[in-house]
Tab-separated table of C-alpha atoms in Angstrom:
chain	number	residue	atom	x	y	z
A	1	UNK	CA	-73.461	152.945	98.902
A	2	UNK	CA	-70.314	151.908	99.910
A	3	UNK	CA	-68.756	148.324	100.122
A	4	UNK	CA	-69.353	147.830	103.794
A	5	UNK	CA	-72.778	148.708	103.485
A	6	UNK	CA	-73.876	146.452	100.709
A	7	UNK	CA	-76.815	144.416	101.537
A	8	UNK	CA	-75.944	140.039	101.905
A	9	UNK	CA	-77.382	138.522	98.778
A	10	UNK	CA	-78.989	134.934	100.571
A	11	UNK	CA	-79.869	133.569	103.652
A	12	UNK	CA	-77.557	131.691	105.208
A	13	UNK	CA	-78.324	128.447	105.448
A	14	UNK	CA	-78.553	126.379	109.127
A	15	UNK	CA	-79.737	129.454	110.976
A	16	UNK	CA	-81.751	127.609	113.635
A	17	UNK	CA	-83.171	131.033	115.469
A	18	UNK	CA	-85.283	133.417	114.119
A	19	UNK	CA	-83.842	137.224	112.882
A	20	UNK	CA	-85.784	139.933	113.528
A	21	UNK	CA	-83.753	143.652	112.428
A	22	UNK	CA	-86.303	147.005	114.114
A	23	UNK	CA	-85.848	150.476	112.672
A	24	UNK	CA	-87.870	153.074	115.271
A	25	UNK	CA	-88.423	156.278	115.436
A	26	UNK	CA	-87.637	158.280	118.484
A	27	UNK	CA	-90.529	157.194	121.448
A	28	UNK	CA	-91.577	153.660	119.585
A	29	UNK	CA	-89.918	151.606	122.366
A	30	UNK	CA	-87.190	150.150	120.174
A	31	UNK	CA	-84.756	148.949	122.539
A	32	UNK	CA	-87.533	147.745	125.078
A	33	UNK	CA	-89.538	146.027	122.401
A	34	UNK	CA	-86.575	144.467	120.858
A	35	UNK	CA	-85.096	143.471	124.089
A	36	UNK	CA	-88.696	141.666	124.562
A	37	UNK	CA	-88.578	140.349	121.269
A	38	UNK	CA	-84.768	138.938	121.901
A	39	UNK	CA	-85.757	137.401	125.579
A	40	UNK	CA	-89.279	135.728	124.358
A	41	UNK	CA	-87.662	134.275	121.518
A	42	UNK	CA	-83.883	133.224	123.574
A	43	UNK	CA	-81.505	135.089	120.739
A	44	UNK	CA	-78.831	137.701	120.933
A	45	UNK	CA	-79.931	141.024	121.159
A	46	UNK	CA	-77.739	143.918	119.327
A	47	UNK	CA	-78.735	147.591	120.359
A	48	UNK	CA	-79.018	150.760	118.422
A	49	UNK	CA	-74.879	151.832	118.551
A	50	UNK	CA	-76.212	155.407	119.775
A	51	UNK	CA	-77.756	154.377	123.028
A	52	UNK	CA	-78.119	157.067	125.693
A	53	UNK	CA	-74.987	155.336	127.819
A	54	UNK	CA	-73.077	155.792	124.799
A	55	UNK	CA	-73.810	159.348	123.651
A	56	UNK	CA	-73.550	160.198	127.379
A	57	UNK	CA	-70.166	158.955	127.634
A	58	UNK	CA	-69.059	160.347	124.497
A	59	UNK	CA	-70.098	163.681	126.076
A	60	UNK	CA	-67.685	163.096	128.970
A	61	UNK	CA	-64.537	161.733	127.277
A	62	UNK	CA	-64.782	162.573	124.000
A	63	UNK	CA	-64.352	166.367	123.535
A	64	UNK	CA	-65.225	168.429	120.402
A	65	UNK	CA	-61.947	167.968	118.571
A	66	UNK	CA	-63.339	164.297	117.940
A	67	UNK	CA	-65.752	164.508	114.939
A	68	UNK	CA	-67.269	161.374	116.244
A	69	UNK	CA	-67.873	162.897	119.766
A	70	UNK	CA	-69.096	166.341	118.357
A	71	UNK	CA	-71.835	164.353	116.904
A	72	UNK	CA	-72.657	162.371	119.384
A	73	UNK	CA	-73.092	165.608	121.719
A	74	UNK	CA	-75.109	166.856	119.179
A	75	UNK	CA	-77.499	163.959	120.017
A	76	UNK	CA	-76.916	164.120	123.848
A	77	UNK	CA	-77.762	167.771	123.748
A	78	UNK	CA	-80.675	167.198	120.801
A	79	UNK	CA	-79.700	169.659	119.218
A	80	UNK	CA	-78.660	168.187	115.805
A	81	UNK	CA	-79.219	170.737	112.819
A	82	UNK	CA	-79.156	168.870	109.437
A	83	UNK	CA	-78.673	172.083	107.691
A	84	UNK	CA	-75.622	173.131	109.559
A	85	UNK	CA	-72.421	172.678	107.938
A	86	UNK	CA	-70.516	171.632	110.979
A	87	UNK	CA	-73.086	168.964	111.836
A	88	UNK	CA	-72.473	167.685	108.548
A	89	UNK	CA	-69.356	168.000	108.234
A	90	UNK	CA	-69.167	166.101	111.510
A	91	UNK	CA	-71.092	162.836	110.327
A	92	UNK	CA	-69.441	163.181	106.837
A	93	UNK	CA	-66.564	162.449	108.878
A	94	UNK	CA	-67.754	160.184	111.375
A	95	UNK	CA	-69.897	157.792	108.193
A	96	UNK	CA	-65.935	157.614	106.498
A	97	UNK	CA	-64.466	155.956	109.653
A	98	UNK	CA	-64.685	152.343	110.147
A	99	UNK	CA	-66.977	152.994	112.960
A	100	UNK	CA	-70.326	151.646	110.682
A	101	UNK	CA	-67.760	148.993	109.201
A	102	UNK	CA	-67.562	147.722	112.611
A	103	UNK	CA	-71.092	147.554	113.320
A	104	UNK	CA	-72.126	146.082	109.998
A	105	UNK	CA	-70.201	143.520	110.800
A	106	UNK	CA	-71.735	142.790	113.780
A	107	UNK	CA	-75.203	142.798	112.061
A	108	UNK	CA	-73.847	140.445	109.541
A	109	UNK	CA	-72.632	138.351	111.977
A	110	UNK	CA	-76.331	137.676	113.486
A	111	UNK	CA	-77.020	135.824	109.658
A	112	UNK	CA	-75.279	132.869	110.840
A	113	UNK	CA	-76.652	132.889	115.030
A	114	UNK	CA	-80.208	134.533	114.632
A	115	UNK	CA	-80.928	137.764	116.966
A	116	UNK	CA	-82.576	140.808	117.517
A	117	UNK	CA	-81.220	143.762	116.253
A	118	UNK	CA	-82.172	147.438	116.721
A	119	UNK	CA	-81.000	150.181	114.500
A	120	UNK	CA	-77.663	149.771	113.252
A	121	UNK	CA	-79.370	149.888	109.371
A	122	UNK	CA	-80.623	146.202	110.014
A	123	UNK	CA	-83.123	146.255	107.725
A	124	UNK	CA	-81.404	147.872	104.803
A	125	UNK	CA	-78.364	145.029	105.005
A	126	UNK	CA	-80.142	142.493	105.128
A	127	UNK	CA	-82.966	143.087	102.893
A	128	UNK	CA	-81.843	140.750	100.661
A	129	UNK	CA	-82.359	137.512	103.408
A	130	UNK	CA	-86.102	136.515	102.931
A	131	UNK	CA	-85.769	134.924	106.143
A	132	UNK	CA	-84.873	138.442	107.914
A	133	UNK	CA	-88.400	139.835	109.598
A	134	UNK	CA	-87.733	143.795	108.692
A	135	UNK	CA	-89.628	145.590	111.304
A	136	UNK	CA	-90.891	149.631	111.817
A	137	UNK	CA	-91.680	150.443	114.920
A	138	UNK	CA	-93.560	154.143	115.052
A	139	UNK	CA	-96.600	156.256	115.812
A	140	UNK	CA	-97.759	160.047	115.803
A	141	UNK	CA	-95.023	162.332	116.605
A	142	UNK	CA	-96.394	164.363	119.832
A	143	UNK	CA	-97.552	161.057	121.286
A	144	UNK	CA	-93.978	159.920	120.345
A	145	UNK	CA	-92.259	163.179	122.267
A	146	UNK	CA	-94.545	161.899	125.342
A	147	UNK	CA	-93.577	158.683	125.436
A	148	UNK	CA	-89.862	159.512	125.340
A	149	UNK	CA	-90.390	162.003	128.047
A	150	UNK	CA	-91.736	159.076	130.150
A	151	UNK	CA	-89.124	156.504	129.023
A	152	UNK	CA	-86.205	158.917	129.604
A	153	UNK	CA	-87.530	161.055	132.672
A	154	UNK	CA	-87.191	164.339	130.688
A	155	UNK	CA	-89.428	167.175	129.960
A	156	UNK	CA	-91.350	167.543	127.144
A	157	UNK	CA	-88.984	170.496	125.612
A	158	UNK	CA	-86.304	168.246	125.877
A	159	UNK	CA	-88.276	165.677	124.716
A	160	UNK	CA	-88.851	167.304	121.455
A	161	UNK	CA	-85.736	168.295	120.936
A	162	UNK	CA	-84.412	164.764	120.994
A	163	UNK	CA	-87.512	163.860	119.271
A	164	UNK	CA	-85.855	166.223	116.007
A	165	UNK	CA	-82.645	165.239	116.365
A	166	UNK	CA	-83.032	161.113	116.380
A	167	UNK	CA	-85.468	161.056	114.025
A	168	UNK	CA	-83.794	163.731	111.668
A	169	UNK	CA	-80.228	161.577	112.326
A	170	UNK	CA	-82.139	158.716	111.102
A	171	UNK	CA	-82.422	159.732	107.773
A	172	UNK	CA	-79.045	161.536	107.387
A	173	UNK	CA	-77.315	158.085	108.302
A	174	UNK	CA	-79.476	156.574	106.368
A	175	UNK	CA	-79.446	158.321	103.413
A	176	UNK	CA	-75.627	159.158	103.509
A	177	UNK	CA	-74.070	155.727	104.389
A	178	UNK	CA	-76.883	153.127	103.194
A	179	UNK	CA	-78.710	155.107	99.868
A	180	UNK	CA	-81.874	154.585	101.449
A	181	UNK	CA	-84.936	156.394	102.866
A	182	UNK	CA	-85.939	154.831	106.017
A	183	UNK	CA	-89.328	156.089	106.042
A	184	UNK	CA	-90.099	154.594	102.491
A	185	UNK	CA	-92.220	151.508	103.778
A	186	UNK	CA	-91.167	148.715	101.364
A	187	UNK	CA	-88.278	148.141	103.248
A	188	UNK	CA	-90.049	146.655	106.231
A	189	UNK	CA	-92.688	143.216	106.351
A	190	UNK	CA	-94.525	144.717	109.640
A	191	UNK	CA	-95.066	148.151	110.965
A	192	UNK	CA	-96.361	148.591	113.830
A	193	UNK	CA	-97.427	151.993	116.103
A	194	UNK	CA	-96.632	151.218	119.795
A	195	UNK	CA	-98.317	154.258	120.875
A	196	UNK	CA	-101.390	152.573	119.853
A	197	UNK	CA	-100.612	149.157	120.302
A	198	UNK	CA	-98.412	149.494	123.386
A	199	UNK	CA	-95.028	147.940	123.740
A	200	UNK	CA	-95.965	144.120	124.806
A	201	UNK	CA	-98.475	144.054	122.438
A	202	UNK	CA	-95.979	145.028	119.797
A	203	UNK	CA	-93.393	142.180	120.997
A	204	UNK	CA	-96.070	139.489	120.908
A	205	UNK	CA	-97.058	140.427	117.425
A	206	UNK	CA	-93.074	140.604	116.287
A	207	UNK	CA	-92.862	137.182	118.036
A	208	UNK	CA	-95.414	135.782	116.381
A	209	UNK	CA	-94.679	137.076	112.878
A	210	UNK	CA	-90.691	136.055	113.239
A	211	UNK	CA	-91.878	132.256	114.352
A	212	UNK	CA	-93.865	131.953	111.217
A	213	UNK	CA	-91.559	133.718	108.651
A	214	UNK	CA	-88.622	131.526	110.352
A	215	UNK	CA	-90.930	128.368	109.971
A	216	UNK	CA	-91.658	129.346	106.201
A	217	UNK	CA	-88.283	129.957	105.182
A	218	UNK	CA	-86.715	127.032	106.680
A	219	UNK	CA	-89.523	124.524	104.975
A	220	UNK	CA	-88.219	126.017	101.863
């Protein structure tokens, strides 16, 4: 793991707002059921860094030659292969950049203002702030693909291809910059299936769960 990535050892104290930091696999509604989350509960809301707007831009400007770019087409295209060497190669490069520097920082930054943050390895640096609600969001893969065709107006092929290249990224970044599997539940205090539960449902019981944890700790 390297230095930017190491986990904050205490809470901070004074937070007045509630921190809630969602992992989600590709379909679980992360960004809608954080946003939610952020609006119910009037905190900042931090998105994954590889939203669609994002990738898709990267696409446009950022040309091949960029290693950063490459991989981001790889995503815009969804067709990421974890055993090829130049996809490797290309997030080798992109993890040794101070591109994830930047954005721990920003997660960091929500210790001292409370938030909502999606992606970005939330749950893995801050693990170490009991007052941090660590959140899964996921559900059965083809119901997954579905619901991502829906949400992004694609069809189901290209559904599933995004489908195996976010969730496969997911563990590359996570593995590779952070030393951790995201799928390995002790990392999380709620997981949650939004296929099943839908995504309201899902933000009421995150809600819920981040007002008590947020009363707890503070009583402490």
């Amino acid at each position: 793991m390297s230095e930017s990535a190491a986990p904050m050892q205490s809470s901070r104290p004074g937070r007045s707002r509630p921190l809630i930091a969602i992992s989600a696999t590709y379909g679980a509604g992360g960004a809608v059921v954080g946003q939610r989350v952020a609006d119910a509960l009037g905190v900042p809301f931090l998105a994954h860094t590889f939203s669609s707007e994002q990738m898709e831009q990267a696409h446009r400007e950022g040309g091949a030659a960029n290693p950063s770019a490459a991989y981001l087409q790889h995503r815009v295209r969804g067709d990421l292969a974890t055993d090829d060497d130049a996809a490797r190669s290309a997030l080798a490069e992109l993890e040794s950049r101070s591109f994830f520097e930047e954005s721990d920082e920003e997660v960091r930054a929500l210790l001292t203002t409370g938030g909502v943050v999606v992606g970005r390895a939330g749950p893995y640096l801050l693990r170490d702030d009991p007052a941090v609600l660590r959140v899964l969001l996921d559900g059965p893969r083809d119901a997954r693909v579905a619901a991502g065709a829906a949400q992004e107006g694609v069809d189901a092929a290209t559904a599933e291809r995004r489908q195996a290249a976010h969730d496969a990224s997911r563990v590359a970044v996570a593995r590779v910059h952070y030393g951790v599997d995201p799928n390995e539940l002790r990392h999380y205090a709620v997981v949650l299936d939004t296929v099943v539960l839908g995504f309201d449902t899902a933000a009421d019981v995150i809600v819920t769960a981040a007002r008590a944890l947020h009363d707890r700790t503070a009583s402490r």
